[in-house]
mmCIF file of C-alpha atoms and ligand atoms in Angstrom:
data_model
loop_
_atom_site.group_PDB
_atom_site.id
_atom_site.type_symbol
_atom_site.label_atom_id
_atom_site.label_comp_id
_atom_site.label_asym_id
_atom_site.label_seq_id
_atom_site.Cartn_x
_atom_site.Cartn_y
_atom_site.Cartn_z
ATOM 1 C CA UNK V 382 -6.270 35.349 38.863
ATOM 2 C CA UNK V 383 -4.550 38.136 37.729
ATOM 3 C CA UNK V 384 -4.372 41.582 39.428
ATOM 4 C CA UNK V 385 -3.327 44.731 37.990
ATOM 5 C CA UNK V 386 -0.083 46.178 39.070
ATOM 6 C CA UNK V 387 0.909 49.104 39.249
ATOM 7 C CA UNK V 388 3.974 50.187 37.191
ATOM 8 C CA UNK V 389 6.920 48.433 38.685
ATOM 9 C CA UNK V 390 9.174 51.434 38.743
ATOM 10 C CA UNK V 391 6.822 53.757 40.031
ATOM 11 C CA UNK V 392 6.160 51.452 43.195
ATOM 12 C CA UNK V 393 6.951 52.730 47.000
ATOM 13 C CA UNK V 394 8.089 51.405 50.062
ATOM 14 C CA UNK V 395 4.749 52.511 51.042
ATOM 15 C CA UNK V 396 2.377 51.073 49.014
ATOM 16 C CA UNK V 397 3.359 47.709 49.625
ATOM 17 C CA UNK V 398 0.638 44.975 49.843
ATOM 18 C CA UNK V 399 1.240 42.853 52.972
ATOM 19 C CA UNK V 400 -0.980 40.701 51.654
ATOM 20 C CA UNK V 401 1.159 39.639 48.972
ATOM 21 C CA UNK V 402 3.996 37.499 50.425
ATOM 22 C CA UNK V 403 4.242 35.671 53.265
ATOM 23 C CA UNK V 404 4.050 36.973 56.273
ATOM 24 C CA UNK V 405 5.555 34.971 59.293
ATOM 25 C CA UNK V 406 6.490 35.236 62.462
ATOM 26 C CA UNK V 407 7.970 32.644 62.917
ATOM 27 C CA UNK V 408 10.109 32.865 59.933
ATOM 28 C CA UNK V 409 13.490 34.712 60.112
ATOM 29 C CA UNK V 410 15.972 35.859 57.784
ATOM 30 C CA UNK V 411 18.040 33.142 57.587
ATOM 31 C CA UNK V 412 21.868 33.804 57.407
ATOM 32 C CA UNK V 413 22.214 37.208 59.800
ATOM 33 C CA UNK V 414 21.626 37.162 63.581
ATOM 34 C CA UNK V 415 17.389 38.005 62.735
ATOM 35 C CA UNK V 416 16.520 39.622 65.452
ATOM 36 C CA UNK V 417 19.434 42.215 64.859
ATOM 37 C CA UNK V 418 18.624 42.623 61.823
ATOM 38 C CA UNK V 419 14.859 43.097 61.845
ATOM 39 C CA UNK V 420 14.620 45.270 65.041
ATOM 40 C CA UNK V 421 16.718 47.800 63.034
ATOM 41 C CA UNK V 422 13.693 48.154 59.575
ATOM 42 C CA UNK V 423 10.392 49.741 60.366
ATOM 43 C CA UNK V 424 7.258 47.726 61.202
ATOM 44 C CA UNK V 425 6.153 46.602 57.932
ATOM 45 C CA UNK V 426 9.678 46.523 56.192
ATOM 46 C CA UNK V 427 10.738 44.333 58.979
ATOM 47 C CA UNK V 428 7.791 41.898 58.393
ATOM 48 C CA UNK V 429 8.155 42.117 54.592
ATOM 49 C CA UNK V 430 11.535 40.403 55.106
ATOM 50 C CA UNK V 431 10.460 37.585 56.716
ATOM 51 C CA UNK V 432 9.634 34.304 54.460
ATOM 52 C CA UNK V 433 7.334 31.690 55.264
ATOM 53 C CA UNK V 434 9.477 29.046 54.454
ATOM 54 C CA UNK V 435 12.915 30.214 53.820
ATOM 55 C CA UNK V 436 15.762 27.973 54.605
ATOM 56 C CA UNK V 437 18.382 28.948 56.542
ATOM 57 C CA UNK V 438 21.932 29.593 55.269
ATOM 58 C CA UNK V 439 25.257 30.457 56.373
ATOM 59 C CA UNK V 440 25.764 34.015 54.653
ATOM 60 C CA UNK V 441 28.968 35.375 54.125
ATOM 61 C CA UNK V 442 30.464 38.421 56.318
ATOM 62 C CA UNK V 443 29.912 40.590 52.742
ATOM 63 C CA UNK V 444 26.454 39.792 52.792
ATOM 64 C CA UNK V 445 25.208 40.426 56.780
ATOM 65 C CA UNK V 446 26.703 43.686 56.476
ATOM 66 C CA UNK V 447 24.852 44.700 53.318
ATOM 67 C CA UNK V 448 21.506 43.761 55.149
ATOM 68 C CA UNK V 449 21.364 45.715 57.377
ATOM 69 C CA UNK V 450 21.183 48.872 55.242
ATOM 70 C CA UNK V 451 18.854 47.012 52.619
ATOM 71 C CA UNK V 452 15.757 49.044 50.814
ATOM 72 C CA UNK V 453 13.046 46.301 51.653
ATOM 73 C CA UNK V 454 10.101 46.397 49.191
ATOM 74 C CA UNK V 455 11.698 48.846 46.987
ATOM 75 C CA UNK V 456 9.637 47.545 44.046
ATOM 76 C CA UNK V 457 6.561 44.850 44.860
ATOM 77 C CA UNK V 458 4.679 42.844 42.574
ATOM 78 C CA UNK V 459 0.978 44.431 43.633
ATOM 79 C CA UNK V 460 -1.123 41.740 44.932
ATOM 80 C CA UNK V 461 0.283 38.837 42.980
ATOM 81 C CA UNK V 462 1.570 35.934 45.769
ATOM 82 C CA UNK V 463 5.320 35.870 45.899
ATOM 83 C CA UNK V 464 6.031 31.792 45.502
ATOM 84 C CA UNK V 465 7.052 29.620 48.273
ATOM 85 C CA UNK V 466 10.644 29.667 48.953
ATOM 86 C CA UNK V 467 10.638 25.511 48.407
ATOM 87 C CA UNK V 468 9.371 26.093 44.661
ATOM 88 C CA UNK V 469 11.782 28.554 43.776
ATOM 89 C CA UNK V 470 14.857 26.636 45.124
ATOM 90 C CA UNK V 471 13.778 23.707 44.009
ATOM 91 C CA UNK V 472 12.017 23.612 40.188
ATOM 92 C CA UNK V 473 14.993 25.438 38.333
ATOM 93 C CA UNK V 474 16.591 25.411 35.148
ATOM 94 C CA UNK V 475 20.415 25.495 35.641
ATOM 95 C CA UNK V 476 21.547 22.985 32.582
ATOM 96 C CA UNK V 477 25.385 23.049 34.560
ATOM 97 C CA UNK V 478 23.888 20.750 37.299
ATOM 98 C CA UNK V 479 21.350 18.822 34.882
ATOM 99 C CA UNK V 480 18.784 19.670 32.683
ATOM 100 C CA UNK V 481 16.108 17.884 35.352
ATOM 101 C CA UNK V 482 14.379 20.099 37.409
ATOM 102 C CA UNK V 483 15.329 19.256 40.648
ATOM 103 C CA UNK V 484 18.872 18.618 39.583
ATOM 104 C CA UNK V 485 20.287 22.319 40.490
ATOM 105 C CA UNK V 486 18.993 21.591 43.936
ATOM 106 C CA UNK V 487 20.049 18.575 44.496
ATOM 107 C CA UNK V 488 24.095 19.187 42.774
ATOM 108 C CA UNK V 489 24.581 22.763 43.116
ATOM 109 C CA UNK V 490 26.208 23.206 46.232
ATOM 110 C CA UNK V 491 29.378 21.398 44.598
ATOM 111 C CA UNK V 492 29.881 24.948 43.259
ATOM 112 C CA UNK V 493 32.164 26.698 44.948
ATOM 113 C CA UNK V 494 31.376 30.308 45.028
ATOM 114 C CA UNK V 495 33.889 31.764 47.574
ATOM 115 C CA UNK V 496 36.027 33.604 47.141
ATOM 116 C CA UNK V 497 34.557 34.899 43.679
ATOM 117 C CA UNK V 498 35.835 37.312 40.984
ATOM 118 C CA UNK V 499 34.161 39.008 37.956
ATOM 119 C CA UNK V 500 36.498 40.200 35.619
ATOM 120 C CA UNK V 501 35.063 43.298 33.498
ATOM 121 C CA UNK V 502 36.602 43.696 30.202
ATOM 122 C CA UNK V 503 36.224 45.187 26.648
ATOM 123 C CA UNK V 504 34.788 48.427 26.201
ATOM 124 C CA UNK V 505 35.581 50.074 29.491
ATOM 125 C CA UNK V 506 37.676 53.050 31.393
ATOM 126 C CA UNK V 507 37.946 50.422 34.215
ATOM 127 C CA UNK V 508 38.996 47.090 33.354
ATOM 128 C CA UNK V 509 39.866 44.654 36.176
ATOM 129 C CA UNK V 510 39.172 41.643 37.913
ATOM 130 C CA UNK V 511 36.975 42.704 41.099
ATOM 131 C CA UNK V 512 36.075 40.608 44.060
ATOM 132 C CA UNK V 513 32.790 40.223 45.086
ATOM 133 C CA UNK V 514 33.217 41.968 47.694
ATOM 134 C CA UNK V 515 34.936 45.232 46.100
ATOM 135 C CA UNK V 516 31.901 44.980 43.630
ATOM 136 C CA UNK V 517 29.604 45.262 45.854
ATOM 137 C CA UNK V 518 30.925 47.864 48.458
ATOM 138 C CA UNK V 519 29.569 51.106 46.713
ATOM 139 C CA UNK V 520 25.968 49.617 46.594
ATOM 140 C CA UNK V 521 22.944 49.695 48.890
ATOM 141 C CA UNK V 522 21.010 46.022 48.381
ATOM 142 C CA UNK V 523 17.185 46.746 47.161
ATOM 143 C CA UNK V 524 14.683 43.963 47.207
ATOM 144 C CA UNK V 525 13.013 43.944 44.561
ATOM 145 C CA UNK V 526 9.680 41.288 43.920
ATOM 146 C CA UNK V 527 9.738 40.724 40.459
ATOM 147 C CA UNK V 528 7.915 38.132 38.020
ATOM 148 C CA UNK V 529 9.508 35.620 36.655
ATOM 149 C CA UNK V 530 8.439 33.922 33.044
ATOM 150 C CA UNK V 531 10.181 30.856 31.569
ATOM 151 C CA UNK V 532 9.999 30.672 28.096
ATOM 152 C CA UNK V 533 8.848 26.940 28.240
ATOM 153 C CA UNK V 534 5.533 27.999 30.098
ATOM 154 C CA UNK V 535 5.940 28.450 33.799
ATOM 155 C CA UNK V 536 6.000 31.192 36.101
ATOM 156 C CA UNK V 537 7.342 32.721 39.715
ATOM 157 C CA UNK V 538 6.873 35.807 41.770
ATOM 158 C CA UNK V 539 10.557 36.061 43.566
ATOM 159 C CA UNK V 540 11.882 38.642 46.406
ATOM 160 C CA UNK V 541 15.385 39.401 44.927
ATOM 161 C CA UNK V 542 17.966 41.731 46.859
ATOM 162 C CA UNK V 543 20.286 43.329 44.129
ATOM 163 C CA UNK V 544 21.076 46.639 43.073
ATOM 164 C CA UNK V 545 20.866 48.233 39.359
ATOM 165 C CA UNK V 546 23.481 46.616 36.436
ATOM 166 C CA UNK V 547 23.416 50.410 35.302
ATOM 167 C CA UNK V 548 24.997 51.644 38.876
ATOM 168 C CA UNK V 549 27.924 49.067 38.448
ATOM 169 C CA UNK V 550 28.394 49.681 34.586
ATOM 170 C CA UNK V 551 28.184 53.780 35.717
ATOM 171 C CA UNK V 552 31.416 52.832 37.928
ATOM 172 C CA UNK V 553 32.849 51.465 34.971
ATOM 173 C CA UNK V 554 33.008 53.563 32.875
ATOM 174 C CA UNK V 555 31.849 52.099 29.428
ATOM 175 C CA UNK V 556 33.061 54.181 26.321
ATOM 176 C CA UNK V 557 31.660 55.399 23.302
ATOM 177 C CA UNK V 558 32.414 51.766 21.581
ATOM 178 C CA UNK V 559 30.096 50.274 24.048
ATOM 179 C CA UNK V 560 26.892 49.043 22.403
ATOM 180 C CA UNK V 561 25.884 45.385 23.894
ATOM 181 C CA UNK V 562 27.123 43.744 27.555
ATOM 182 C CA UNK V 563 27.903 40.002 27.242
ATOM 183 C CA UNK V 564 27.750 37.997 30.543
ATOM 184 C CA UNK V 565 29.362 35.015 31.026
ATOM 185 C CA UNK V 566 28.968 31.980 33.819
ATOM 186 C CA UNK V 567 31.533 30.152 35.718
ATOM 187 C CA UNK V 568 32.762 26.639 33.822
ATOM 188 C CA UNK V 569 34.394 24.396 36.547
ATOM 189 C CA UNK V 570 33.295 21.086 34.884
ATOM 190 C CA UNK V 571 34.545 19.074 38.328
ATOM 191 C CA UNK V 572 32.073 20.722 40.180
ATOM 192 C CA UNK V 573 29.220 20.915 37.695
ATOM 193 C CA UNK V 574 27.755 17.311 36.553
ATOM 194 C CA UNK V 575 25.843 18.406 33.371
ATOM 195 C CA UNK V 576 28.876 19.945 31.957
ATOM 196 C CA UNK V 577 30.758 16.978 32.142
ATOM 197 C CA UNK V 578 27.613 15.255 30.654
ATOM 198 C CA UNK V 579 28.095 14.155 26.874
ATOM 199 C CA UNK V 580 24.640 14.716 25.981
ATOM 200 C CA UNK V 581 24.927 18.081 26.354
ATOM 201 C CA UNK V 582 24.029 20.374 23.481
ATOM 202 C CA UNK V 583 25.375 23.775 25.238
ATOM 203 C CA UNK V 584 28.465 24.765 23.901
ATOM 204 C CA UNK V 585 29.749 26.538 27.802
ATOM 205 C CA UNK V 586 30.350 28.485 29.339
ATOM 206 C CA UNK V 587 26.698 29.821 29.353
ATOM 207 C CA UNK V 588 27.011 33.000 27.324
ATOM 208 C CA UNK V 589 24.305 35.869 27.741
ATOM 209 C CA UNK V 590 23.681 39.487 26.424
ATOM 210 C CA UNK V 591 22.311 42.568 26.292
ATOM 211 C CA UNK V 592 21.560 45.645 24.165
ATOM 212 C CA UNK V 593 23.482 48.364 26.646
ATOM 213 C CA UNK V 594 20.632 50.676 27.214
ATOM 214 C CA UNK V 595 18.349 47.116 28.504
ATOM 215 C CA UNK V 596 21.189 46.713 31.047
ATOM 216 C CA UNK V 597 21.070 50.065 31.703
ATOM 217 C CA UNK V 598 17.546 50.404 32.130
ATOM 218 C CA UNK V 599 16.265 50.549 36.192
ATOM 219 C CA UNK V 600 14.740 47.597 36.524
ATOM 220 C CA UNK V 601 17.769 45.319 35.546
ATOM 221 C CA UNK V 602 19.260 43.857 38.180
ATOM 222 C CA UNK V 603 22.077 42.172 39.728
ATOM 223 C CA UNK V 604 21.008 40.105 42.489
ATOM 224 C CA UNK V 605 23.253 38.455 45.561
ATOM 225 C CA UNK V 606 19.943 37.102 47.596
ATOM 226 C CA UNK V 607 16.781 36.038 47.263
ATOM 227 C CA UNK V 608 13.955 36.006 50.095
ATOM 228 C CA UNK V 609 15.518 37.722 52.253
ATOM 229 C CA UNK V 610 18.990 36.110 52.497
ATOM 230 C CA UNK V 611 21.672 34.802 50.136
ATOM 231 C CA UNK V 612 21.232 33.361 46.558
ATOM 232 C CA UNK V 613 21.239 29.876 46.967
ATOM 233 C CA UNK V 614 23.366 28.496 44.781
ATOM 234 C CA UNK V 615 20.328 26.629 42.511
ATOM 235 C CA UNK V 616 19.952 30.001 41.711
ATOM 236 C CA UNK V 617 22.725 31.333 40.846
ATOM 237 C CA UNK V 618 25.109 32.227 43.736
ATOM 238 C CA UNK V 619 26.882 34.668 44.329
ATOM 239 C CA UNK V 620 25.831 36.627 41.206
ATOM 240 C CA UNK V 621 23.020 36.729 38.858
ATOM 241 C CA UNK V 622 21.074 38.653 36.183
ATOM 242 C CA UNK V 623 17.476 39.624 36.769
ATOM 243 C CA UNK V 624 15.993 40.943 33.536
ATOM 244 C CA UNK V 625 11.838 40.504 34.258
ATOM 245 C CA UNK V 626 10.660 41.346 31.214
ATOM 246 C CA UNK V 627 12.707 39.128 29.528
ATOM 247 C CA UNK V 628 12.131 34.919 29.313
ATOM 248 C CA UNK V 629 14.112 33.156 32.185
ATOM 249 C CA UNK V 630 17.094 32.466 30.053
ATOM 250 C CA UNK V 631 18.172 35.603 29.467
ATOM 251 C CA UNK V 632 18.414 35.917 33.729
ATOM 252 C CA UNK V 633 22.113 34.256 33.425
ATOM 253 C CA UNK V 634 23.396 32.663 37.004
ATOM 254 C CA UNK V 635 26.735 32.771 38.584
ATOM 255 C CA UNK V 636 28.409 35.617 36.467
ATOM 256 C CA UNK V 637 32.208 35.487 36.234
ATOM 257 C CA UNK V 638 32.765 37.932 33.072
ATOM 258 C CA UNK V 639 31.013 40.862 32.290
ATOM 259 C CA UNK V 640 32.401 42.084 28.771
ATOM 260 C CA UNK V 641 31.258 46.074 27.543
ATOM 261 C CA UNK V 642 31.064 44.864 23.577
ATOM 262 C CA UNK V 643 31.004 46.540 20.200
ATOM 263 C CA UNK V 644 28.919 44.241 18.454
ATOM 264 C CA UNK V 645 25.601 41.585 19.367
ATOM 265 C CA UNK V 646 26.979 38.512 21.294
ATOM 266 C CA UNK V 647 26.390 35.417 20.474
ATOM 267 C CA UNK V 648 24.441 33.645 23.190
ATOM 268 C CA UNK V 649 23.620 30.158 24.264
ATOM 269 C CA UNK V 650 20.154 29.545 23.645
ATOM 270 C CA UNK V 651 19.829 31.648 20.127
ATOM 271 C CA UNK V 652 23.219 29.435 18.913
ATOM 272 C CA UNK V 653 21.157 26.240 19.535
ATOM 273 C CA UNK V 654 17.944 27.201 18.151
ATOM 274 C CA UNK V 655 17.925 30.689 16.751
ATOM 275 C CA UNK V 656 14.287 29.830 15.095
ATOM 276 C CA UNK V 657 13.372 29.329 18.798
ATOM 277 C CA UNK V 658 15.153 31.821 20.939
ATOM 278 C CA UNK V 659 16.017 35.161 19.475
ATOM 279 C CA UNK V 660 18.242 37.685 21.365
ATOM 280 C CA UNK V 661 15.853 40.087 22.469
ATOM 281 C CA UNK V 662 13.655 36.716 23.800
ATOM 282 C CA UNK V 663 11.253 39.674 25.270
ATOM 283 C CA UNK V 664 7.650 37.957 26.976
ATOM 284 C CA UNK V 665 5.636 38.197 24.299
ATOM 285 C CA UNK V 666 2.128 36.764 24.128
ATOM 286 C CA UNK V 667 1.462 37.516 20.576
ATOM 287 C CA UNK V 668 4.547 35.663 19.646
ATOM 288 C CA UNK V 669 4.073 31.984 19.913
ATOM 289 C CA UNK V 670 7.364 29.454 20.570
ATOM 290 C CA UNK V 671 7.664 27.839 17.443
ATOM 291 C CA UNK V 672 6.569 24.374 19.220
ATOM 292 C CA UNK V 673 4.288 25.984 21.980
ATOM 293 C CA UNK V 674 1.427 28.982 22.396
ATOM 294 C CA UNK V 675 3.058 31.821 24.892
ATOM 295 C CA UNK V 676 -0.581 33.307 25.341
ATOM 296 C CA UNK V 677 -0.847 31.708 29.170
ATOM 297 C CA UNK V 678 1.630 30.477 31.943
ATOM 298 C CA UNK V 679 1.710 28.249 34.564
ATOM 299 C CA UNK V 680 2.190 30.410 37.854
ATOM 300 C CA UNK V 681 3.880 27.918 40.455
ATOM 301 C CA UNK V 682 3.074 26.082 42.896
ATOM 302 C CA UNK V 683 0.389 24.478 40.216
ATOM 303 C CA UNK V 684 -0.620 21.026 39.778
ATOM 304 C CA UNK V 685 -3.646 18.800 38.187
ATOM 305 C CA UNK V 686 -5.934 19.984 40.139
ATOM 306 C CA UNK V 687 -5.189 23.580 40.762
ATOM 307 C CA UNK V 688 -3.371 24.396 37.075
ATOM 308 C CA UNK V 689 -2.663 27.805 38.080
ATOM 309 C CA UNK V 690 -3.018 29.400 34.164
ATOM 310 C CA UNK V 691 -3.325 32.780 33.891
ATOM 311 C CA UNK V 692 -2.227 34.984 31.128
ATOM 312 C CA UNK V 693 1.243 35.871 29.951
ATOM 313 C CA UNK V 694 0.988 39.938 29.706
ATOM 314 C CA UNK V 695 3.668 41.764 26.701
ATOM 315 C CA UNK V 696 6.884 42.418 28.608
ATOM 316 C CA UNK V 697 6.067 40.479 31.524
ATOM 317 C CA UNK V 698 3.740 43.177 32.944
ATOM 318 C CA UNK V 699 6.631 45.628 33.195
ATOM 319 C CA UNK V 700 4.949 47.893 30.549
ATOM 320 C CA UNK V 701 7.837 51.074 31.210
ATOM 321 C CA UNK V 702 10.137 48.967 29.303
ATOM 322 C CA UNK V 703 8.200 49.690 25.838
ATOM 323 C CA UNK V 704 10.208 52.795 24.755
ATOM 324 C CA UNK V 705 13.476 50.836 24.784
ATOM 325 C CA UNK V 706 11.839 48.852 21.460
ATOM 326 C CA UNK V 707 9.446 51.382 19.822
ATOM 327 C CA UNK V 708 10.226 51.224 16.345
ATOM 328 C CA UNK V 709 11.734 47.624 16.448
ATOM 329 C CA UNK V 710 9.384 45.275 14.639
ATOM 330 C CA UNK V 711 8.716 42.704 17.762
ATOM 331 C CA UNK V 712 7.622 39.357 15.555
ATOM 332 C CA UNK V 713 11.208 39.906 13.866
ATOM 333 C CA UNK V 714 13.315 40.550 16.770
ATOM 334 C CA UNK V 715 11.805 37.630 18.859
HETATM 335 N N1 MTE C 1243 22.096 30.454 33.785
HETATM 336 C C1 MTE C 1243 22.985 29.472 33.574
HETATM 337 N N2 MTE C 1243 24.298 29.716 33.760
HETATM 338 N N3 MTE C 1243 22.613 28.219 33.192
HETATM 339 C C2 MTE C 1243 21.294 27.920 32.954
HETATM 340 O O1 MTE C 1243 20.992 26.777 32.580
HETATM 341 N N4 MTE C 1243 18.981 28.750 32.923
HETATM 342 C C3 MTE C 1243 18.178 29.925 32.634
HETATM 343 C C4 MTE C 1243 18.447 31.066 33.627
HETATM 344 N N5 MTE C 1243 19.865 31.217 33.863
HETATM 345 C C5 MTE C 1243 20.330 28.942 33.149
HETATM 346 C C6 MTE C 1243 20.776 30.223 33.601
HETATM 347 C C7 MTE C 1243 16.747 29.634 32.597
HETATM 348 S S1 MTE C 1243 16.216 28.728 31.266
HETATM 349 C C8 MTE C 1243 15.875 30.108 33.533
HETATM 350 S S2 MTE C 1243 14.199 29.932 33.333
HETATM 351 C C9 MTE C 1243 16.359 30.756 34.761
HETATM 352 O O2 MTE C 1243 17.780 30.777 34.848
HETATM 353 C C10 MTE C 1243 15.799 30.013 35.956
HETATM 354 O O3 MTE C 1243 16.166 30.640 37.143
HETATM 355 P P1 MTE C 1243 15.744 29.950 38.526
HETATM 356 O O4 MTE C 1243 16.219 28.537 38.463
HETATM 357 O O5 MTE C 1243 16.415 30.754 39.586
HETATM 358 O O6 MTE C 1243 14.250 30.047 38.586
#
């Protein structure tokens, strides 16, 4: 089933579909005192934030406070169910823990991600290595319910809480050199089992990039949480990339570097198999994976019985971001 939504950055607080995630009661948003924190949203906002199934977690100070101020709902995902909290924290791809599934999950929290620092470098007014915390201060967390497509098949609906790439860049101050933003992951091969693997083909730290005006564009996103409380850290914690109509890969986890850059950067996946994964790596169902059709998905939770295919739609379903490539020959720049 697939329901036609409406375009993401046009969405309101107040056309929200209640329908569309899960609604409970008895759930709370785990890692702030709850209560506090959902007596102070309206109604609906306040039962928007509440997960089904979330696990609780011990947030940090830097994260309670930004709560309480958060934009629930600020862009929804129509009808489309958001997936259960237990599927998206525990079927991921981060090839630092493991290239199984459920390895993230199960060696992730080795990774220690406090304190953190992202040091922002190259083509920039303001250089510096900034704390998490300093980052963050001058933004108001949005939650944003985006899709998310893998490029080997499978698909989520997840609640981030973020704010804009372009808002932090904006502080930056990138000059007139600036033409591509390379992202870059935390290597601490003590804590992180698949780097220290020899069968590894990833040449780390994870390297990731963008053309400047896709990070700039609205619907990019740094995210900090994830159903209504912090990122786990299966999923990238403290800091990742959301970029939804983009393949999963291009969503890098656990930022450390975020370099303004002159020319394209070379990034993990298209160095491995640049026949396979181009740059751009935009959903695409008229281009096909060299080894695989990317005409359909699997939306998760799906199993023998209940596949779950439905079909992949150009740029994820996020149809505003068209303009940024008109003119660019989309079979070439793959
Ligand atoms: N970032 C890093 N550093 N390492 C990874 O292996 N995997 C990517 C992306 N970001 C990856 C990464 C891939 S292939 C996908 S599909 C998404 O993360 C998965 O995000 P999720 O596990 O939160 O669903």
């Amino acid at each position: 089933m697939l329901i036609r939504t409406p375009a993401a950055s046009s969405s309101r607080e107040d056309e929200v579909t209640p329908e569309s995630i899960y609604l409970s009661r008895r759930a709370f948003m785990a890692g702030v005192g709850a209560a506090a924190a959902l007596s102070s949203l309206p109604g609906q906002a306040a039962e928007a934030a509440a997960y089904a199934d979330v696990e609780p977690a011990n947030a940090p100070a830097w994260f309670s406070g930004k709560l309480q101020d958060a934009r629930w709902q600020a862009i929804t995902a129509g009808n489309e169910a958001v997936t259960p909290f237990k599927d998206a924290t525990h079927y991921n791809n981060f090839y630092e823990f493991g290239t199984n599934k459920g390895d993230p999950s199960r060696y992730a929290d080795k990774l220690s991600v406090e304190p953190w620092q992202v040091k922002i470098d190259g083509e920039v007014g303001k250089p510096g290595a900034y704390s998490l915390e300093d980052l963050l201060k001058p933004h108001r967390l949005e939650e944003r319910i985006y899709r998310l497509r893998c490029v080997e098949g499978w698909s989520m609906v997840i609640p981030w809480l973020g704010f804009p790439l372009a808002d932090l860049l904006q502080l930056v101050e990138p000059n007139g050199n600036a033409k591509f933003v390379r992202f870059e992951t935390r290597l601490a091969p003590d804590e992180m089992a698949g780097v220290r693997s020899g069968f590894s083909l990833i040449d780390w730290p994870y390297i990731e990039g963008l053309r400047l005006d896709e990070a700039m564009h609205p619907l990019t996103l740094l995210a900090v949480g994830m159903y209504g409380r912090v990122l786990p850290n299966q999923n990238g914690a403290p800091l990742r990339l959301v970029v939804p109509w983009k393949y999963g890969f291009k969503s890098i986890k656990s930022i450390v570097r975020i370099s303004l850059v002159a020319e394209q950067p070379k990034t993990t996946w298209e160095a491995i198999a640049p026949n396979e994964y181009g740059f751009y790596s935009n959903v695409n169902p008229e281009v096909d994976h060299p080894r695989w059709s990317q005409a359909h998905e699997r939306r998760l939770p799906s199993g023998l019985f209940s596949p779950n295919v439905i079909p992949t739609r150009m740029f994820n379903g996020y149809d505003e971001v068209a303009t940024l490539y008109s003119g660019l020959d989309l079979r070439k720049y793959y």
